[in-house]
XYZ file of C-alpha atoms in Angstrom:
267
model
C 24.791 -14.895 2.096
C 25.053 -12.525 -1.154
C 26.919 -14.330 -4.212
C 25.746 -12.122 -6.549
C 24.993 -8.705 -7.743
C 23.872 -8.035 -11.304
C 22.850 -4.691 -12.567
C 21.091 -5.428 -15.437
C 20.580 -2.356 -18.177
C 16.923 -3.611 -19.196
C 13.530 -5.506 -17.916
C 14.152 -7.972 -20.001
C 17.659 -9.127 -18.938
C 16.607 -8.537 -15.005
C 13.245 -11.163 -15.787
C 16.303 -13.419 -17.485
C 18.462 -13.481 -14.288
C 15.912 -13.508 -11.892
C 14.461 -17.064 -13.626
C 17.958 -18.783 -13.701
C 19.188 -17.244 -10.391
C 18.181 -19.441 -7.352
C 18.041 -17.366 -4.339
C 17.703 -14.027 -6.375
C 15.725 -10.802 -5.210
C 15.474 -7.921 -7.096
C 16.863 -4.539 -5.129
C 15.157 -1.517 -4.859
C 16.617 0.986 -2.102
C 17.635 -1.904 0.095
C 15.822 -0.193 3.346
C 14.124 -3.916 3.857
C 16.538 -6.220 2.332
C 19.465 -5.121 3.629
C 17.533 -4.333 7.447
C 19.470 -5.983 10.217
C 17.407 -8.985 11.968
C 15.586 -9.480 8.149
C 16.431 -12.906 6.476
C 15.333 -13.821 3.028
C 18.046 -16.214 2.469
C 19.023 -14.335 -0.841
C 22.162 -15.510 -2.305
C 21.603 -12.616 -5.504
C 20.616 -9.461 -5.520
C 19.167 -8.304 -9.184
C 19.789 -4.143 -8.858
C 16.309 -2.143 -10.351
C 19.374 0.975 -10.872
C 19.344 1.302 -14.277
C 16.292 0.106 -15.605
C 14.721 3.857 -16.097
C 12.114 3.192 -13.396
C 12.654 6.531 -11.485
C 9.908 8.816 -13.298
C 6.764 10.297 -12.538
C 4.592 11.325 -14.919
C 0.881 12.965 -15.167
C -1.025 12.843 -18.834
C -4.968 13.291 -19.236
C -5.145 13.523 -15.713
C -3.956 10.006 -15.360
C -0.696 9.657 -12.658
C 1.994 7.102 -13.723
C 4.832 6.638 -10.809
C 7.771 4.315 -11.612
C 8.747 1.526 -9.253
C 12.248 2.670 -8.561
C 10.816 6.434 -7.667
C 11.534 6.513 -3.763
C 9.366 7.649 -0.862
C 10.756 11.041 -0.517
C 10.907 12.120 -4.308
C 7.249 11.056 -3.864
C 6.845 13.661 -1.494
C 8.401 16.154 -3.165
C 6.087 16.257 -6.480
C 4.166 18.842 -7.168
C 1.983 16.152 -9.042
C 1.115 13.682 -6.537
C -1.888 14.192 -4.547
C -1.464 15.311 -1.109
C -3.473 12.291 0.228
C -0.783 10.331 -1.204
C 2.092 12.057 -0.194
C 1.012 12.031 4.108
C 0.439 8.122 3.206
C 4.019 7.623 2.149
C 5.204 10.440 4.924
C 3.820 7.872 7.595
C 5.995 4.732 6.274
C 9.282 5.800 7.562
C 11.679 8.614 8.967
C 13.039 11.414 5.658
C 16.676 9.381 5.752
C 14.570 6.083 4.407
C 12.426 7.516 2.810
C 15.274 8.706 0.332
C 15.987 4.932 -0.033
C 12.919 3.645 0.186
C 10.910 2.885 -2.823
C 6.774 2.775 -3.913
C 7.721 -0.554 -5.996
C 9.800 -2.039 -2.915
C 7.375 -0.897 -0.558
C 4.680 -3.064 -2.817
C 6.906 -5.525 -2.935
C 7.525 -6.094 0.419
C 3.714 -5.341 1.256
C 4.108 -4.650 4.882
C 1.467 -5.618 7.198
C 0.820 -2.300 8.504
C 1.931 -0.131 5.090
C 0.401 3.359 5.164
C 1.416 3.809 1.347
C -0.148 0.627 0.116
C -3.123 0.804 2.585
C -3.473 4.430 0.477
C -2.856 3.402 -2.910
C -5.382 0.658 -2.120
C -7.928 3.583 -1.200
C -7.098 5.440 -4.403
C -7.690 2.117 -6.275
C -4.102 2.285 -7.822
C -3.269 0.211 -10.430
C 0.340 -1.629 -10.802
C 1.901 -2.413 -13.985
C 4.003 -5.149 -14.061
C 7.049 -6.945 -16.601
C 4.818 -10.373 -17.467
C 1.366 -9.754 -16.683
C 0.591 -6.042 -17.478
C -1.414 -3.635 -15.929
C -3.841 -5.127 -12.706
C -5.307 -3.470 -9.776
C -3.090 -3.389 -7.160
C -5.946 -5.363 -4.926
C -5.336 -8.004 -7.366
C -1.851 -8.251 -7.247
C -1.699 -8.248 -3.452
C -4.219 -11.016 -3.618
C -2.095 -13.293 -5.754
C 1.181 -14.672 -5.617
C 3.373 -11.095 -6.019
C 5.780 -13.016 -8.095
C 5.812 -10.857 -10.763
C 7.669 -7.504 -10.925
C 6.116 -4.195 -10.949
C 7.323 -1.765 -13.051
C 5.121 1.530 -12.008
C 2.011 2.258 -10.140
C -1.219 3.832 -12.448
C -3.650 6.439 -10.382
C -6.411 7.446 -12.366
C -8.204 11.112 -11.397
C -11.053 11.023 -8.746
C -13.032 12.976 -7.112
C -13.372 10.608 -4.477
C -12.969 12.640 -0.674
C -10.048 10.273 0.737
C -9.063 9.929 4.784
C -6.752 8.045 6.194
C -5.582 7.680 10.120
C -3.037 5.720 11.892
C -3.047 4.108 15.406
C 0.973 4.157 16.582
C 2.349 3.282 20.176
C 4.201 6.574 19.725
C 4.706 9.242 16.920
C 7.806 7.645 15.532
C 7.000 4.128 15.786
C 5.794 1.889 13.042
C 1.485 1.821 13.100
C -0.124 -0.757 14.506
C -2.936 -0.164 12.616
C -3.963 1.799 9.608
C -7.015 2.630 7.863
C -7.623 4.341 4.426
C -11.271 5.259 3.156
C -12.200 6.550 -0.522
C -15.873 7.891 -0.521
C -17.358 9.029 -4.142
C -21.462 10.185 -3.891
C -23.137 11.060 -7.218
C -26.898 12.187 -6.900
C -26.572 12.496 -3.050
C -25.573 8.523 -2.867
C -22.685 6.804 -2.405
C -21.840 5.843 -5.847
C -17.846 4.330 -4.952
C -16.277 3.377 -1.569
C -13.139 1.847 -0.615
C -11.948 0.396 2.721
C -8.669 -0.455 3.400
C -6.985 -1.543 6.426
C -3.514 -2.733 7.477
C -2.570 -4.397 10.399
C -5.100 -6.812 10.690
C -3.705 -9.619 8.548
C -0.297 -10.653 6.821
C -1.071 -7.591 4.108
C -3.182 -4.550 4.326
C -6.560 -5.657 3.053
C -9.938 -4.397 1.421
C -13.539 -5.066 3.405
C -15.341 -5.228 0.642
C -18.798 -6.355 2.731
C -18.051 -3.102 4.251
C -17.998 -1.144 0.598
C -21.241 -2.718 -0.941
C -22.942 -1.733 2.304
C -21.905 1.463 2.547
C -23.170 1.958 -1.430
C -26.272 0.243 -0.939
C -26.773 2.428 2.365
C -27.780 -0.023 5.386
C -24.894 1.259 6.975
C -26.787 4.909 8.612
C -24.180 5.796 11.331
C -21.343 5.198 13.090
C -22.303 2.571 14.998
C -23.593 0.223 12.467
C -20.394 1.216 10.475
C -18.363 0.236 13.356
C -20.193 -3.085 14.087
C -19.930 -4.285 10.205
C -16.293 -4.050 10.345
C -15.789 -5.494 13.655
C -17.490 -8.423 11.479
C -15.454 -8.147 8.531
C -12.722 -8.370 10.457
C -13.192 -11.516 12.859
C -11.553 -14.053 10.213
C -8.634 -11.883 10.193
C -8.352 -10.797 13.865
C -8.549 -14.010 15.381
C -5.530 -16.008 14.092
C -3.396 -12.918 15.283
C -1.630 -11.532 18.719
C -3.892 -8.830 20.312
C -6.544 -9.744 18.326
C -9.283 -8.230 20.322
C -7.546 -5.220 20.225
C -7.039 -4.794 16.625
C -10.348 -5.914 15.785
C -11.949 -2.610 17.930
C -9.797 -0.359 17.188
C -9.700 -0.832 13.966
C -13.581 -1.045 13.416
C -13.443 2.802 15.261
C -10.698 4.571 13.194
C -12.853 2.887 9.687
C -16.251 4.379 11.675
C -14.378 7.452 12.626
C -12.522 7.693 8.606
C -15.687 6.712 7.011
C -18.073 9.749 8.890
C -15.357 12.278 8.089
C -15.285 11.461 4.351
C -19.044 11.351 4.607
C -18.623 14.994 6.196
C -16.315 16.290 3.703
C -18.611 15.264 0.394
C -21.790 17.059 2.564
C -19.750 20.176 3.492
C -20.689 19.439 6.804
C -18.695 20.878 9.417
């Protein structure tokens, strides 16, 4: 039950009531927090409103995108990649998605998240009120206890794909798999693999990566086996785990070949 509401007008006084406010939870757009059958037991809610956290901003090629900037507005930019925006356009329907924020949607680090399974690809950065800047594999990794401010994407001319395995087109994915692929010289110099669905937060197989850059992984099938290994810790603790574990291992093989096609020029 909600006791509380504060609005604070700075970081500093929302870090101040969130430490001596038991029960507290900061409020972005409210799409999870306020979601009938969700219970966090909050007792506060600490509003992100007026904290000046609704920007986006591109200098030097560098793309800085503030927590409180929602889904849709994300969308709308002419300076956010396009990869980007079709990861955020698979999160939700265009009503939450005007509610919705990138910092709650971090936050709340959904299982099956499109947008952070994407950032993750892009090798986003977060920024956050106590600790600074970290990569947002880091921060994912750790505790999340810490409050992120904006989101950091650095230019690359990495080819990114990203595909989605839903029960139907408007349902939430079951899976979802994002792959970043940079060659320099005709090798892979960079790749990124990230998946959600497969454990309590969308993920990074880094075996996966350091084979695909040191090349033992030649075609599909090997690409496809190596993740079906990556992912047997994960997939067995959870419901339909055979399931996730194969189809999962195709859409990486299937996302991995097409970036692969792209850098060639392939058709």
């Amino acid at each position: 039950m909600i006791k509380d509401f504060f609005k604070p007008s700075s970081i500093a006084e929302a870090l101040e009531l969130k430490d001596k406010t038991p029960g507290a939870f900061f409020l972005g757009g409210g799409t999870r927090l306020n979601k009938s059958g969700e219970n966090f037991h909050a007792e506060a809610y600490i509003s992100l409103e007026q904290l000046g956290l609704d920007f986006i901003a591109l200098e030097g090629g560098v793309l800085k995108i503030g927590a409180m900037v929602t889904l849709q507005k994300l969308m709308d930019s002419e300076d956010v990649p396009q990869f980007l925006k079709d990861s955020a356009g698979g999160e939700s329907n265009r009503n939450l998605r005007n509610a919705s924020t990138l910092g709650g949607r971090i936050g709340y680090c959904d299982s099956s998240s499109t947008v952070v399974a994407g950032l993750l690809a892009m090798e986003a950065d977060v920024e956050t009120a106590r600790g600074g800047k970290m990569a947002l594999d880091e921060y994912i990794g750790g505790k999340m206890d810490d409050l992120v401010t904006a989101v950091i994407l650095p230019s690359s001319k990495a080819v990114l794909i990203q595909k989605d395995q839903r029960v139907t087109a408007n349902s939430r994915p079951d899976l979802t798999v994002a792959v970043s692929v940079l060659k320099d010289g005709g090798k892979v110099a960079k790749a990124v693999l990230a998946m959600g669905g497969v454990s309590d937060k969308p993920i990074r197989l880094k075996n996966v990566e350091a084979r695909l850059i040191d090349g033992s992984l030649s075609s599909a099938d090997a690409v496809q086996d190596a993740v079906q290994d990556e992912l047997v810790p994960y997939t067995e603790k959870r419901e339909r785990g055979t399931y996730l574990n194969y189809i999962g291992a195709v859409l990486a093989a299937d996302c991995v070949g097409r970036a692969m096609k792209d850098i060639s020029g392939d058709a």
